[in-house]
Each structure stands twice: as C-alpha cells, then as structure tokens.
XYZ file of C-alpha atoms in Angstrom:
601
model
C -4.746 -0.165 -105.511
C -6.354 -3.654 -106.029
C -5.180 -4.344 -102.325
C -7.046 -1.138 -100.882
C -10.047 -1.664 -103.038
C -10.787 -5.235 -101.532
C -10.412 -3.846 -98.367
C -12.758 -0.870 -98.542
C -15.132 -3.412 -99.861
C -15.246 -5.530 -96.668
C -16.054 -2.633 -94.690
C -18.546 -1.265 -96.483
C -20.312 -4.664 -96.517
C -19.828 -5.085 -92.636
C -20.912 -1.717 -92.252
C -24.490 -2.919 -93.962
C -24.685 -5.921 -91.723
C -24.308 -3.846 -88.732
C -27.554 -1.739 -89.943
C -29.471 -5.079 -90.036
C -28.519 -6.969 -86.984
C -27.636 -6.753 -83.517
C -23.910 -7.125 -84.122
C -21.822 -4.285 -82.642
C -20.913 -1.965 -84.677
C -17.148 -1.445 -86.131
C -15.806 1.138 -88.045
C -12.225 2.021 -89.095
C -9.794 4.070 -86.695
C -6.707 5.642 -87.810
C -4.404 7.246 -85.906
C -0.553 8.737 -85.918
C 1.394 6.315 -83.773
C 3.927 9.649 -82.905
C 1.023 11.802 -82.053
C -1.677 9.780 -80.398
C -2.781 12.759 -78.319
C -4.266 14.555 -80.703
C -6.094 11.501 -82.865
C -9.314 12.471 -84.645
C -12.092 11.256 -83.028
C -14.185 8.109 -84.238
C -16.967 10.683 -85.742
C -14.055 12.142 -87.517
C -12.747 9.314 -88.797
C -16.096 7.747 -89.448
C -16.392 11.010 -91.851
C -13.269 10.310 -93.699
C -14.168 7.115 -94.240
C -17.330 8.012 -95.990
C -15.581 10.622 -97.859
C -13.157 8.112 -99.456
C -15.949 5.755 -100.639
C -17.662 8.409 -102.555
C -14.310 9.627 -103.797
C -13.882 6.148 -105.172
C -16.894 5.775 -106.597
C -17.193 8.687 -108.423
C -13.692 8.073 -109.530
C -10.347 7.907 -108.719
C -8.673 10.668 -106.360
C -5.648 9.371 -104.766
C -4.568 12.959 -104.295
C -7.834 13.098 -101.645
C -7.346 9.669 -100.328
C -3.877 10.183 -99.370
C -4.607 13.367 -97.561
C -7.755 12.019 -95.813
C -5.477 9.605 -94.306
C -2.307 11.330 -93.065
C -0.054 14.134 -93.944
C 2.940 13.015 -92.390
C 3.991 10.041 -90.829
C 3.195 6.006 -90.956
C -0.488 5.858 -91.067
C -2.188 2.474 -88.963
C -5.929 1.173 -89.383
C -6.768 -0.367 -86.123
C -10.207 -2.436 -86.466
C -11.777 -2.515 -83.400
C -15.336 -1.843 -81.343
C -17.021 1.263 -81.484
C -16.151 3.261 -78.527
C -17.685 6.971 -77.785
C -14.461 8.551 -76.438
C -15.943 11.873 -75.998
C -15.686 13.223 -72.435
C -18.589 12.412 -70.347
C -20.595 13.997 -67.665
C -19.874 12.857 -64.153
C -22.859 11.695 -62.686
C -24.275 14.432 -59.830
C -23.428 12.486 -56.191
C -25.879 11.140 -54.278
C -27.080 13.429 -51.409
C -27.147 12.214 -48.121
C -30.345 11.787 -46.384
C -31.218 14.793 -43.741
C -30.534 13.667 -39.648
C -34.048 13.553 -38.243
C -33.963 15.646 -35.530
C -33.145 13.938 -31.861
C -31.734 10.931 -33.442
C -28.302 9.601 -33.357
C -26.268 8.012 -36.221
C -24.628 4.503 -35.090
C -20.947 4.599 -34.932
C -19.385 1.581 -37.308
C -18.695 -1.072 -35.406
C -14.755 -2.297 -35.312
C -15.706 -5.210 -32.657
C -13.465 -7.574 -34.428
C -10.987 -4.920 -34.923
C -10.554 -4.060 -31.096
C -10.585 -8.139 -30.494
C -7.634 -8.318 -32.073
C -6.251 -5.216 -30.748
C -7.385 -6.432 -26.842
C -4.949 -9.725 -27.368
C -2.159 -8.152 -28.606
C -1.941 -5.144 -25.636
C -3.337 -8.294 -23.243
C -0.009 -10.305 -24.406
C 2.536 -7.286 -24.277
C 1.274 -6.076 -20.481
C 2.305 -9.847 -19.018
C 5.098 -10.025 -21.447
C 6.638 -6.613 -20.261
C 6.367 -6.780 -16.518
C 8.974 -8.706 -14.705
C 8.405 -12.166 -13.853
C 5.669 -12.256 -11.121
C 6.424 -14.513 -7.360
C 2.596 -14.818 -7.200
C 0.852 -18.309 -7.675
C -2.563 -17.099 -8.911
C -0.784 -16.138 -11.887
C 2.267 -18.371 -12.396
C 2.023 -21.614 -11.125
C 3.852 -25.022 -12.319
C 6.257 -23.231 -14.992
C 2.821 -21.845 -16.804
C 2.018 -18.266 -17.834
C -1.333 -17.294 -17.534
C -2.423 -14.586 -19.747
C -5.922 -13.450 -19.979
C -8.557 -12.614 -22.933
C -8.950 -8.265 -21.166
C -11.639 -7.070 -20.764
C -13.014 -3.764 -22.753
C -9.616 -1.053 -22.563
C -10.741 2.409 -23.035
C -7.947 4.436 -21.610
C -4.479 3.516 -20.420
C -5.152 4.125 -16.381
C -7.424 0.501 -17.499
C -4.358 -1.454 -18.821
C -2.257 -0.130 -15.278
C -5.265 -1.916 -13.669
C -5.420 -4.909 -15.404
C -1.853 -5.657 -15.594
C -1.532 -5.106 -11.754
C -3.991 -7.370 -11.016
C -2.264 -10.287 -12.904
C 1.271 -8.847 -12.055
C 1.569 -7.357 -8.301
C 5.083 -7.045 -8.817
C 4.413 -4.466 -11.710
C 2.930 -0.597 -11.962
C 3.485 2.103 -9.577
C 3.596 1.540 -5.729
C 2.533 3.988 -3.385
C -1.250 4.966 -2.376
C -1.996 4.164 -5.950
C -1.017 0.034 -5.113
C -2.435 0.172 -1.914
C -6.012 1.642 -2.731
C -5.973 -1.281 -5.131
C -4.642 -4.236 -2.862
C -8.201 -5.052 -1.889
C -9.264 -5.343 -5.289
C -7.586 -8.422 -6.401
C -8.480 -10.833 -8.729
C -9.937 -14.009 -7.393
C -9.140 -17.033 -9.546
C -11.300 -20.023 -9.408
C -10.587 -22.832 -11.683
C -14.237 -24.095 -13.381
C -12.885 -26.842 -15.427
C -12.756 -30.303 -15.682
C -11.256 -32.596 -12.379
C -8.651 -33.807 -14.849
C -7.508 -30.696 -15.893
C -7.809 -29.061 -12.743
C -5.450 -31.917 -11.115
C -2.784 -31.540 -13.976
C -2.373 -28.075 -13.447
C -3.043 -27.662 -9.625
C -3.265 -23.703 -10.280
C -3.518 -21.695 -6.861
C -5.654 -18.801 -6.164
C -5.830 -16.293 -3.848
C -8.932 -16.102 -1.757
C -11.827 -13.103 -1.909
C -15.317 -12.154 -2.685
C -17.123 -14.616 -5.096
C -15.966 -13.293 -8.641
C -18.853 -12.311 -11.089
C -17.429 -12.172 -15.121
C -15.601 -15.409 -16.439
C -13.147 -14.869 -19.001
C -10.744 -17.173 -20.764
C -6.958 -18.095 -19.993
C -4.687 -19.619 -21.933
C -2.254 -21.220 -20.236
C 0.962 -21.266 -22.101
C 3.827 -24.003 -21.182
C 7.289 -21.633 -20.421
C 9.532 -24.646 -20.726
C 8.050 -26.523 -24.084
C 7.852 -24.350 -27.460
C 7.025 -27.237 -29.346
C 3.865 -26.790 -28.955
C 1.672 -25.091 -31.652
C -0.555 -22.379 -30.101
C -3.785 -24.699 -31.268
C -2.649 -27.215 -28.878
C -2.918 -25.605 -25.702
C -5.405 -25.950 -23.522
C -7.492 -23.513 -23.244
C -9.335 -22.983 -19.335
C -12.301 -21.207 -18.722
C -11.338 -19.483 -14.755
C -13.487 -16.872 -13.426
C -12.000 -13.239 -12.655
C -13.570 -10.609 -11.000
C -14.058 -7.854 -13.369
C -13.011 -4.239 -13.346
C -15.084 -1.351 -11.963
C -13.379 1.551 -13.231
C -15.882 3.822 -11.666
C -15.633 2.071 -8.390
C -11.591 2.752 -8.649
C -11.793 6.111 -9.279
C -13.888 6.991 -6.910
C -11.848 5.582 -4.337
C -8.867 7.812 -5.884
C -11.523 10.934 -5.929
C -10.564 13.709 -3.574
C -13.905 13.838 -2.268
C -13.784 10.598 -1.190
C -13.808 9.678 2.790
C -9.746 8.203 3.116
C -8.568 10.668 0.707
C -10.398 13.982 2.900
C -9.291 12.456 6.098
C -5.742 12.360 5.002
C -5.803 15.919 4.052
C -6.935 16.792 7.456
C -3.946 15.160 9.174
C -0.293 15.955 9.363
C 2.872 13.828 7.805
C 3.624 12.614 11.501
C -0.416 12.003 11.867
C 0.030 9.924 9.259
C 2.748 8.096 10.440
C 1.325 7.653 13.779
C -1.364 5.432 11.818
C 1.164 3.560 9.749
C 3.140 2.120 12.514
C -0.385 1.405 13.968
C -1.676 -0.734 10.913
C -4.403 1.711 10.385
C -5.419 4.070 7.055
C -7.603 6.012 9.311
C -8.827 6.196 13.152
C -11.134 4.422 14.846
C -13.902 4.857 16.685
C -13.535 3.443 20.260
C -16.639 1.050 20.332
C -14.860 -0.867 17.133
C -11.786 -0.526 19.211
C -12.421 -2.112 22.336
C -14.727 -4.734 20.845
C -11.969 -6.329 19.634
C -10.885 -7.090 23.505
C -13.840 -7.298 25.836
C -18.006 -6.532 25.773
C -17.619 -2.471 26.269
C -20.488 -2.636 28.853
C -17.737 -4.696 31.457
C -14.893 -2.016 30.583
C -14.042 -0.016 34.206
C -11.789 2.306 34.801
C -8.525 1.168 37.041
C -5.982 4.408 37.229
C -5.108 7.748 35.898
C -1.914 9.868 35.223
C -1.188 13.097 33.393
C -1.736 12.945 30.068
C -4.444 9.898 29.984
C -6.478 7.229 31.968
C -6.430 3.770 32.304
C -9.183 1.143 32.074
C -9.814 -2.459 32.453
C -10.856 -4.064 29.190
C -10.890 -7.920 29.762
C -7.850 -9.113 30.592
C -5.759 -6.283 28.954
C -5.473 -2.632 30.559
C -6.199 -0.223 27.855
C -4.360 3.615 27.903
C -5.669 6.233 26.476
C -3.860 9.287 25.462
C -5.194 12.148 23.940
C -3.471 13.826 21.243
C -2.405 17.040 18.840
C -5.571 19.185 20.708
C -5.985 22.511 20.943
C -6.625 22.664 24.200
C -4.665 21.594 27.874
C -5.877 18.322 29.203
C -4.921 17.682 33.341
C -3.135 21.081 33.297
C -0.811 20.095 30.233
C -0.755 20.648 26.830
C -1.504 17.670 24.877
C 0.890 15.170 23.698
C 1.936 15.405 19.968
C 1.445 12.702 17.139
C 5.349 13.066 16.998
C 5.980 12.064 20.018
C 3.242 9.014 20.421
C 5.116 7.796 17.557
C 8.193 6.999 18.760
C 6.292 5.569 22.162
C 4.523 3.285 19.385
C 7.676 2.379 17.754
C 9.877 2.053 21.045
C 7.100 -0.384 22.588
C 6.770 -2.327 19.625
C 10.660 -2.657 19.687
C 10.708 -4.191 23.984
C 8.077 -6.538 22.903
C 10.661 -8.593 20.765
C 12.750 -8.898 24.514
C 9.870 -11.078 25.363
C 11.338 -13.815 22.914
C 12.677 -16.017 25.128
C 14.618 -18.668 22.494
C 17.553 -20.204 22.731
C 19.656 -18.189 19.922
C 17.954 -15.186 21.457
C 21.061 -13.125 22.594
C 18.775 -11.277 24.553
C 15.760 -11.679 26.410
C 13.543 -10.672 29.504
C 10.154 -10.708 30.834
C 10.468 -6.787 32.395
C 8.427 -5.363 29.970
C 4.827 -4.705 30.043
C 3.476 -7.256 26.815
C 1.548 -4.970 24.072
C -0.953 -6.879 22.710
C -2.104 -3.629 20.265
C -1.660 -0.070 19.569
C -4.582 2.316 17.944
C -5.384 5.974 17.213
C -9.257 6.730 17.841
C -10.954 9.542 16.981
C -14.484 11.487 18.522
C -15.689 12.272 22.011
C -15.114 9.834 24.816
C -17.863 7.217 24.621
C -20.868 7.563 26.732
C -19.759 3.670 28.468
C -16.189 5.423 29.213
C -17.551 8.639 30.122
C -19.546 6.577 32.621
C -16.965 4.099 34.212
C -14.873 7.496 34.447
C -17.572 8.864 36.526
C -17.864 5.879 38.784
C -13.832 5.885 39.786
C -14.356 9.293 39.776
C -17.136 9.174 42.643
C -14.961 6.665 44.692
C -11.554 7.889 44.590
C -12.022 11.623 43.958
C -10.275 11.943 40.442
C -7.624 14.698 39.952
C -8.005 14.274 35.812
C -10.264 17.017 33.931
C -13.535 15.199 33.168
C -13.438 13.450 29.802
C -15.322 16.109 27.607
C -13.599 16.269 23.873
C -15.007 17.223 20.952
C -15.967 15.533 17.900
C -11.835 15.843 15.877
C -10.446 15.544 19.630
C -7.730 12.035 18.140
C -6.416 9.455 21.129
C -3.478 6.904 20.926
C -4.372 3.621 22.805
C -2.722 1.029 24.605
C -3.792 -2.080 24.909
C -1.358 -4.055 27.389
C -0.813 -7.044 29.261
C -2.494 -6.560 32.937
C 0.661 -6.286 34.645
C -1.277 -5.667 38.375
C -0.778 -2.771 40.377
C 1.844 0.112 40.510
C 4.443 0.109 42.873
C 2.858 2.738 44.888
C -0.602 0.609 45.966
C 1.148 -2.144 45.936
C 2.031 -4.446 48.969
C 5.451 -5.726 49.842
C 5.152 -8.867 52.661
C 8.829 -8.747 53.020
C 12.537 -8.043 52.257
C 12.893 -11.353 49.899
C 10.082 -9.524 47.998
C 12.026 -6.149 47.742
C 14.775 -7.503 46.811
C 12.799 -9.674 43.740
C 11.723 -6.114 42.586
C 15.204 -4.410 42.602
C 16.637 -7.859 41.067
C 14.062 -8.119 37.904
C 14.241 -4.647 37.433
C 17.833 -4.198 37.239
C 18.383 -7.272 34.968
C 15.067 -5.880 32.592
C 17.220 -2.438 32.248
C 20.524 -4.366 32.029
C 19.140 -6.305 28.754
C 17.238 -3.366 27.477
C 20.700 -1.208 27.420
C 22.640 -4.254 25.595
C 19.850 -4.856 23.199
C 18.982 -1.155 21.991
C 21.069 1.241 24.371
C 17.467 1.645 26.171
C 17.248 4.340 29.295
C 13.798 4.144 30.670
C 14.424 8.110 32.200
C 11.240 8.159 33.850
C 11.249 5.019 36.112
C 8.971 6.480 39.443
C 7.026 4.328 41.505
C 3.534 4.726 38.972
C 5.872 3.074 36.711
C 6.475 -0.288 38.273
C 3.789 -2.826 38.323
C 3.919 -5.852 40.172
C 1.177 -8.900 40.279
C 1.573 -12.013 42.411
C 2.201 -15.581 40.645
C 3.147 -18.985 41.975
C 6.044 -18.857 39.414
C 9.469 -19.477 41.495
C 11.537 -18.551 38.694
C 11.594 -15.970 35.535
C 14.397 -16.461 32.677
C 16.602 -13.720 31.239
C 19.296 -14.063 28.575
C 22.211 -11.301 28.645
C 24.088 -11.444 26.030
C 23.860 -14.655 25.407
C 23.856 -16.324 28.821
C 21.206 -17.529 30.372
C 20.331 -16.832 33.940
C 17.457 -17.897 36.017
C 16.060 -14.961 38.866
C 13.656 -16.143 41.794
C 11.231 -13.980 42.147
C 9.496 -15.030 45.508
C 5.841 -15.223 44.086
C 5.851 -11.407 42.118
C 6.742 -10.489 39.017
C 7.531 -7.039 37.642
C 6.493 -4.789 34.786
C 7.865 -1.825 33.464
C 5.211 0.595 31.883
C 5.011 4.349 30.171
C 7.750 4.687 27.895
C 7.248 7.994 27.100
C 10.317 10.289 27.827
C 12.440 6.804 27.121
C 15.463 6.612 24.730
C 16.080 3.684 22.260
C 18.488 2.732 19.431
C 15.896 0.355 17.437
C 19.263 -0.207 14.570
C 17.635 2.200 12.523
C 17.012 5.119 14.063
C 17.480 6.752 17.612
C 13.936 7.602 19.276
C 14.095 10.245 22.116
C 12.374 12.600 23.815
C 13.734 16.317 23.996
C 13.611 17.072 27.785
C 14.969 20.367 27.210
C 11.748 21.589 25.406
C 10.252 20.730 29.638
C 12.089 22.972 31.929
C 9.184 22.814 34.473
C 10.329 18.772 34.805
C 13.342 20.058 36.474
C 11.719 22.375 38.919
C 9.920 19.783 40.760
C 10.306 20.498 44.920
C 13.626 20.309 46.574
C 13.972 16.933 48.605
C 11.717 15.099 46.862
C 13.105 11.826 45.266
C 11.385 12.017 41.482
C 12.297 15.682 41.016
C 15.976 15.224 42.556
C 16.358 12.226 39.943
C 14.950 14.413 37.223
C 17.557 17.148 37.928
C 20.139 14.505 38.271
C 19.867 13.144 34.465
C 20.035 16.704 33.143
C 23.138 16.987 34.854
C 24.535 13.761 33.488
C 23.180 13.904 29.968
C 23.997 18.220 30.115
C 20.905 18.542 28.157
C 21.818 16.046 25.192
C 19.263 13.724 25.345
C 19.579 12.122 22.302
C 22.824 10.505 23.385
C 23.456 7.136 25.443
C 23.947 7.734 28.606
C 23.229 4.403 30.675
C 23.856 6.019 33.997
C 20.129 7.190 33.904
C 19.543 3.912 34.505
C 21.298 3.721 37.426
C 20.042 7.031 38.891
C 16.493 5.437 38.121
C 17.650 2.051 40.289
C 18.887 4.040 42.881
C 15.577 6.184 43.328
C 13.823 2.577 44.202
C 16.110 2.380 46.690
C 15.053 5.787 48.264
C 11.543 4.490 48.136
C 11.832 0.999 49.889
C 13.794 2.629 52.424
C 11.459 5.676 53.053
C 8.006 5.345 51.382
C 7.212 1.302 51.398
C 6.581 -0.536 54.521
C 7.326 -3.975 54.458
C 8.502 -6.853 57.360
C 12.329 -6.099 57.229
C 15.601 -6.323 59.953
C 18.410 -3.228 60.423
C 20.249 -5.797 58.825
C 18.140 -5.959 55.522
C 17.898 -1.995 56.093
C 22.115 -1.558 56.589
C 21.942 -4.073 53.173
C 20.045 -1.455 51.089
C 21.755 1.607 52.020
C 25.137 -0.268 51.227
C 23.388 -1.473 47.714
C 22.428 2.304 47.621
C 26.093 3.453 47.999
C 27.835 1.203 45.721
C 25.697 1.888 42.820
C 27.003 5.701 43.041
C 30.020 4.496 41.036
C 27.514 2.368 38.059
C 27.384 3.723 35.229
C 24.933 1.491 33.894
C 22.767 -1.422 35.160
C 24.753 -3.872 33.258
C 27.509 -3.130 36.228
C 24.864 -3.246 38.594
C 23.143 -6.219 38.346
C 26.545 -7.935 39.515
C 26.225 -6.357 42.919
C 26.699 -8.903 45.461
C 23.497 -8.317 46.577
C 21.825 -9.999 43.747
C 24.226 -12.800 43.896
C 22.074 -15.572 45.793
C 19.120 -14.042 43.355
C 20.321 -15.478 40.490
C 20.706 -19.113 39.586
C 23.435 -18.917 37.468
C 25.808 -15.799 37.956
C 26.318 -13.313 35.581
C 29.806 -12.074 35.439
C-alpha cells in the first residue's frame, strides 16, 4: 500500500509540472494485455485516475481502487506520451483544378524510360536476325549496333532492322520497295580510328541524322562494355511517311500494277523494269531520237535505226488488230524475251565454252514502253512510208496501247535485199547457218521454226574467218567477207534447263493455209506434219526443213554469179539433207567440208 502510495504521488506531482511548463503531457494508461481491443480510452483512464486520488484522499477504498483498475485479469500501467486515439476525420481531397477550355494537358514525359526501352529492342533486332554478309554492317569481326531512332509501332522496328540486316524481314514487294532506301554509312571520326577499323559503306544520297554506334568486338569478351569505342557514323534516318506512301494503294507503282496482268508483270521482270517506259527515255539511252529512221517492217511491228543498234518494236495485249492481226500477247513476248536472252550466252566464245557461235543476232536490251507512238517515230514512219509505199497500218495507238522493244546488234540487211556476188558467198550463208542451228540444238534443243528469207541478215566484213565450238571442238568457218544473223525468234522452241519455251502453232491454223507451191507455206505445212501438232516437243528436223527452204531460194529466188556445176552441187546438198534429221547431221555434208578449217565429225 506504501508501494502504490509513492507511486500515485509521482504522478500527481508530474501531472502539476505539466500544467506549468511546456513539457508534454503524460498520464497513466492501463490496459488488459488479453483484451487490448476493447481498452478504455486515455479520457477514460485519465477519469479513473482522478477518481482514485480523491478516493485516497478522502480515505481508504481499496474495494473502489481495485475495481477502477480491472475486474479480471493481470492489470499493466504503461507510462507513456499522451496520444488522442480517437478516430479522426479524413481530410476532404483536394479538387482538381477545372481544364480551361481549348487547352491541352501535357502527357508525363517517360523520355528516359523509352531510352532505355529503344537499346534494349535496338540490341534484340541485330541479335535475332541471322548473321548479316553485308560490310556496312559487319566488317573486321565487329557488330555494329545502333542507338534507334524514335519506335512507335512495330512496321518501324521491320524497317530499322532491315536496314542494318538485309538478310532479315520479309522479302517480296515489301524488300524491294525498300532496297532504295538504304542506309548510307559514313564514318565521321578520327583518321586513327577510322584506319583501325576500315568499316565499309555502301554508297547513296548524302545522309542527314547522325546517330551513335557502338562497335562491339565478336571475338574478345574481355572487354568491359565502358571500354569500347564508341563512333559517331551518320545514318540516314527513317521517313515512315515517305515508306508508306510508297506501300499506299494510291500510289503510282502500286495502281500500275493493278492495271496489268501476272504475265504483264512478268514481261517487265525479265526486262529489269517495275513499270514501262516511255519511248523518248527509251531510245535516249542508244542514240539522239531526232537521228532515229525507220529501216524495215513485218507483221506484228517495225523496225528502226537507232545508232548503231536496230530497235523492234512490237505492240502488245491491244484491243484492237494491228497489220491485219491480232496483237501479240505479253505471254508470248515473254518467252521471245527469255529465249533471246538465253542465244546471247552462245556468243561466249571461251575456251571451256562447250558451245559457242556468232549466228545470233547480239541483244544489247529488251524494254516494254507504254503511250502513243512518238511524234519523231510517227514521223520517220511517214518518211519510209512516202518512199517505199508501207503495207503496215499507220502507227496511231492510244494512250494504254504497251510495246515490247528490241534493241539489237545491226546485223545488215535481210536475205531478201540482200546481194550475193557469188557461189563462195552462198555457200558462207548455208555454212554459218547450219553450224548456228547445229550449236543452238546441242546447247538448248533450239528449232528456229520460222527461218524465211526476212529472217536472215547478212552484212559484209573483211573478217576471213568466224569461230564456233560444238560440243566442245573448235572449228574455224570462212566466211568469204559476210557474216550471218539469225533474227525474230518468235514461233522458236528452246529448252533454257529450266523450262521449255514454245509457241502453240496449233492456236494459227491460217499459218498452214498459206498458197500451194510457195516455199514458206510448203515448209510451214511440212513441220506440222513432222511435229503432228505437238509443238512443245524436240523435233530437230524443223531445222532441217528450215535449211532446206534456203536451198529453194538460192536456187530459184537469188541471183548470184554461179556454174551448172555449183547449181548440180545445191540440188545434190538439197537431196541429201531429205534424210537429216537435224542440222547437227547436216553440217557434216561434204559440201561444207573445204568450209571448215578443222572438220567436225
């Protein structure tokens, strides 16, 4: 009682210091350790507290005292800082301020947040794609991987990562479209730098952003990633708009392919083009189109003189006959395209070449035009026109009206206008043209099947000899000062290795119905007999039926200085190719033999 008398003394004396002074105010807390959820609060106990003083005072009432305290239970006095535990009043939240009208908030700003963000999908692009085989980007054993710029979709990451990795992304139009916008790479740093790591770049335009590479060692990882150098190279940047427009389906290459075919747009692939031409950008390329003449005509086009090439123009896939004669389709040019880019590799005349001959005409360049004739074509057509009375339609097309054109080696005149002095000089022609077909059918299985008289050119040379290789052996022809060339491969048949290109004669039963007697149309019927209307086959005896139709012509249409002795020569020649059955056979005749420096046997 002593004990508990003391004590309520202290804290009634602290309890009158606390009214005088600035010291924080304590007061006595009890609470039931097994019950602490439901302990009075400090008013409470403050009133308790009071109560027991004056119960001591007055006198003593442990009966009170004890039941102030606790009814049940260990009872704990806890000393401590006045605390108002009563449950408070949340403050009322701050209202935002009204949006003026026409204003707009500013979005936070994660700049630092998408830096970080950039390098890592910057790293994982390069580090994804296969190894690249281009130096601008790997050169020396070094990755380059670039700082990207702003990425706001993932059709921006394709673009970036197939600038810096060709090898990489989809192919198809998509790859192509953006081909021409490469990044150029020009190194801006110091000489000593630029010497140790000698990178290469591909040339273009002058590049505008500059952004940083760091160029990261593949064979040494002991190096930290603070020690390598860092390069400052300039890029050309990005012009997402610019991309897609040229993807747009309103754009100009995009429209034109929709207006064209699957064979159209073939035609223009195996002509290097992704659209036609006009035929002022054409023939630019080949002479001043003020000096361009015309030089010939035939069915389906014309011919004119273009510099020192002969240029053929063919109109295509119209509407409308030309001459009499439905138009040509872009099918069929396309294997004519194909088939004389195929002959021009016979012109290789190399020693490991297994075959090789100069019978060809050269094709210097193939293209598909598009529009009306041009008003300098329309007028050299109009001045052959008014000298040799033209039997051609006059050159009026319309604005979609699409051409195929030629542009070959002059090869001179056609066998028809042309002038034979004498018998050595027939015999040159049958010689190179035998041997040309001879190579041509060991080479590709090649039957010309249209081989008339407009089809032979011939041009004088002071060359004595002209070399052929047949299958493998090499054989020198003299040629008597003329050399052939064979043009127009239109109705031919080829075996290019990967396909067989032919022309279905049976879809042209007027071909066959030419006038009885008459050499070309005989020759025609002949073939349809041989091939019995498969023309996709090989048949090499075309050739022969072709060879023995020039024959027919030297002995009955060509006038030339000649014995009944060089006449009785050709009508044996003529005889003994009735049992060829291909010009490989042929071109053994004895009547080459003193033609041809070495023999061929």
């Amino acid at each position: 009682m002593g004990q508990r008398g003391d004590l309520w003394s202290e804290i009634i004396k602290s309890e009158e210091e606390d009214s005088f002074g600035d010291i924080p105010k304590i007061e006595a807390v009890y609470q039931r350790r097994n019950r602490p959820e439901k302990s009075s609060t400090a008013a409470d106990l403050s009133c308790s507290v009071k109560g027991a003083r004056t119960n001591l005072i007055n006198g003593p009432k442990r009966y009170s005292w004890a039941r102030s305290l606790s009814t049940r239970g260990r009872e704990s006095i806890a000393v401590r800082a006045y605390v108002n535990n009563q449950p408070q009043k949340k403050p009322a939240r701050r209202k935002k301020p009204a949006i003026p009208k026409g204003k707009v908030v500013k979005a936070p700003d994660f700049q630092e947040e998408k830096e970080y963000f950039r390098d890592v999908d910057a790293f994982e692009l390069l580090e994804e794609s296969p190894s690249p085989n281009k130096s601008s980007t790997w050169t020396m054993g070094e990755q380059v991987v670039s700082e990207m710029p702003h990425l706001s979709t993932r059709f921006e990451k394709w673009l970036i990562s197939k600038k810096f990795n060709r090898a990489s992304g989809p192919s198809s139009t998509l790859s192509k479209i953006f081909e021409n916008s490469a990044a150029r790479l020009e190194p801006i740093c110091d000489d000593e730098a630029s010497e140790s790591l000698a990178l290469k770049t591909p040339e273009k335009s002058s590049a505008s952003n500059t952004s940083v590479f760091r160029l990261i060692p593949s064979c040494d990882n002991s190096l930290a990633a603070e020690d390598v150098p860092v390069i400052k190279i300039k890029t050309e940047a990005i012009d997402l708009e610019d991309e897609l427009k040229q993807l747009s389906l309103t754009s100009d290459l995009i429209s034109t392919h929709l207006d064209f075919d699957k064979s159209f747009l073939d035609l223009l692939s195996a002509c290097g083009q992704i659209k036609p031409s006009n035929f002022l950008e054409a023939f630019s390329k080949f002479c001043e189109p003020e000096s361009i003449v015309k030089i010939g005509e035939g069915t389906y086009g014309e011919a004119f003189l273009t510099g020192p090439s002969v240029c053929k123009i063919v109109p295509i896939d119209g509407d409308f006959t030309v001459n009499g004669e439905v138009q040509k389709r872009a099918d069929e040019l396309l294997e004519e395209v194909i088939l004389s880019w195929t002959l021009n590799q016979l012109r290789d005349s190399e020693t490991e070449a297994q075959n090789s001959c100069p019978a060809f005409i050269k094709t210097h360049d193939i293209k598909v035009c598009q529009g009306p004739y041009d008003p300098i074509l329309v007028k050299a057509w109009e001045e052959w026109d008014a000298e040799h009375s033209s039997e051609n339609d006059h050159p009026d097309f319309p604005e979609k009206q699409c051409y195929v054109m030629f542009v070959l080696e002059h090869g001179g005149k056609d066998l028809e206008s042309f002038v034979l002095l004498n018998f050595d000089e027939a015999r040159s022609l049958l010689v190179q043209v035998t041997a040309g077909l001879a190579v041509a059918e060991v080479a590709f299985e090649f039957e010309h099947r249209d081989l008339h008289w407009g089809n032979i050119l011939l041009s004088r040379n002071n060359s004595s000899t002209l070399p052929f290789i047949l299958e493998g052996k090499q054989v020198s022809i003299k040629t008597f000062g003329i050399q052939i060339s064979i043009i127009d491969f239109t109705l031919s048949r080829i075996n290019t290795g990967e396909k067989i290109l032919f022309l279905d004669l049976s879809s042209d039963p007027y071909l066959f119905k030419g006038p009885k007697g008459d050499k070309q149309s005989e020759t025609y019927r002949k073939m349809k007999a041989v091939t019995d209307d498969y023309w996709e086959g090989s048949f090499a005896r075309t050739n022969v039926l072709w060879l023995i139709y020039l024959v027919d012509i030297l002995l009955t249409k060509k006038s030339f200085e000649r014995s009944s002795k060089n006449e009785r020569e050709l009508r044996s020649l003529k005889k003994r190719m009735e049992k060829y059955e291909s010009a490989k056979e042929a071109v053994s005749d004895p009547f080459f033999s003193d033609m041809l420096m070495d023999q061929i046997s």
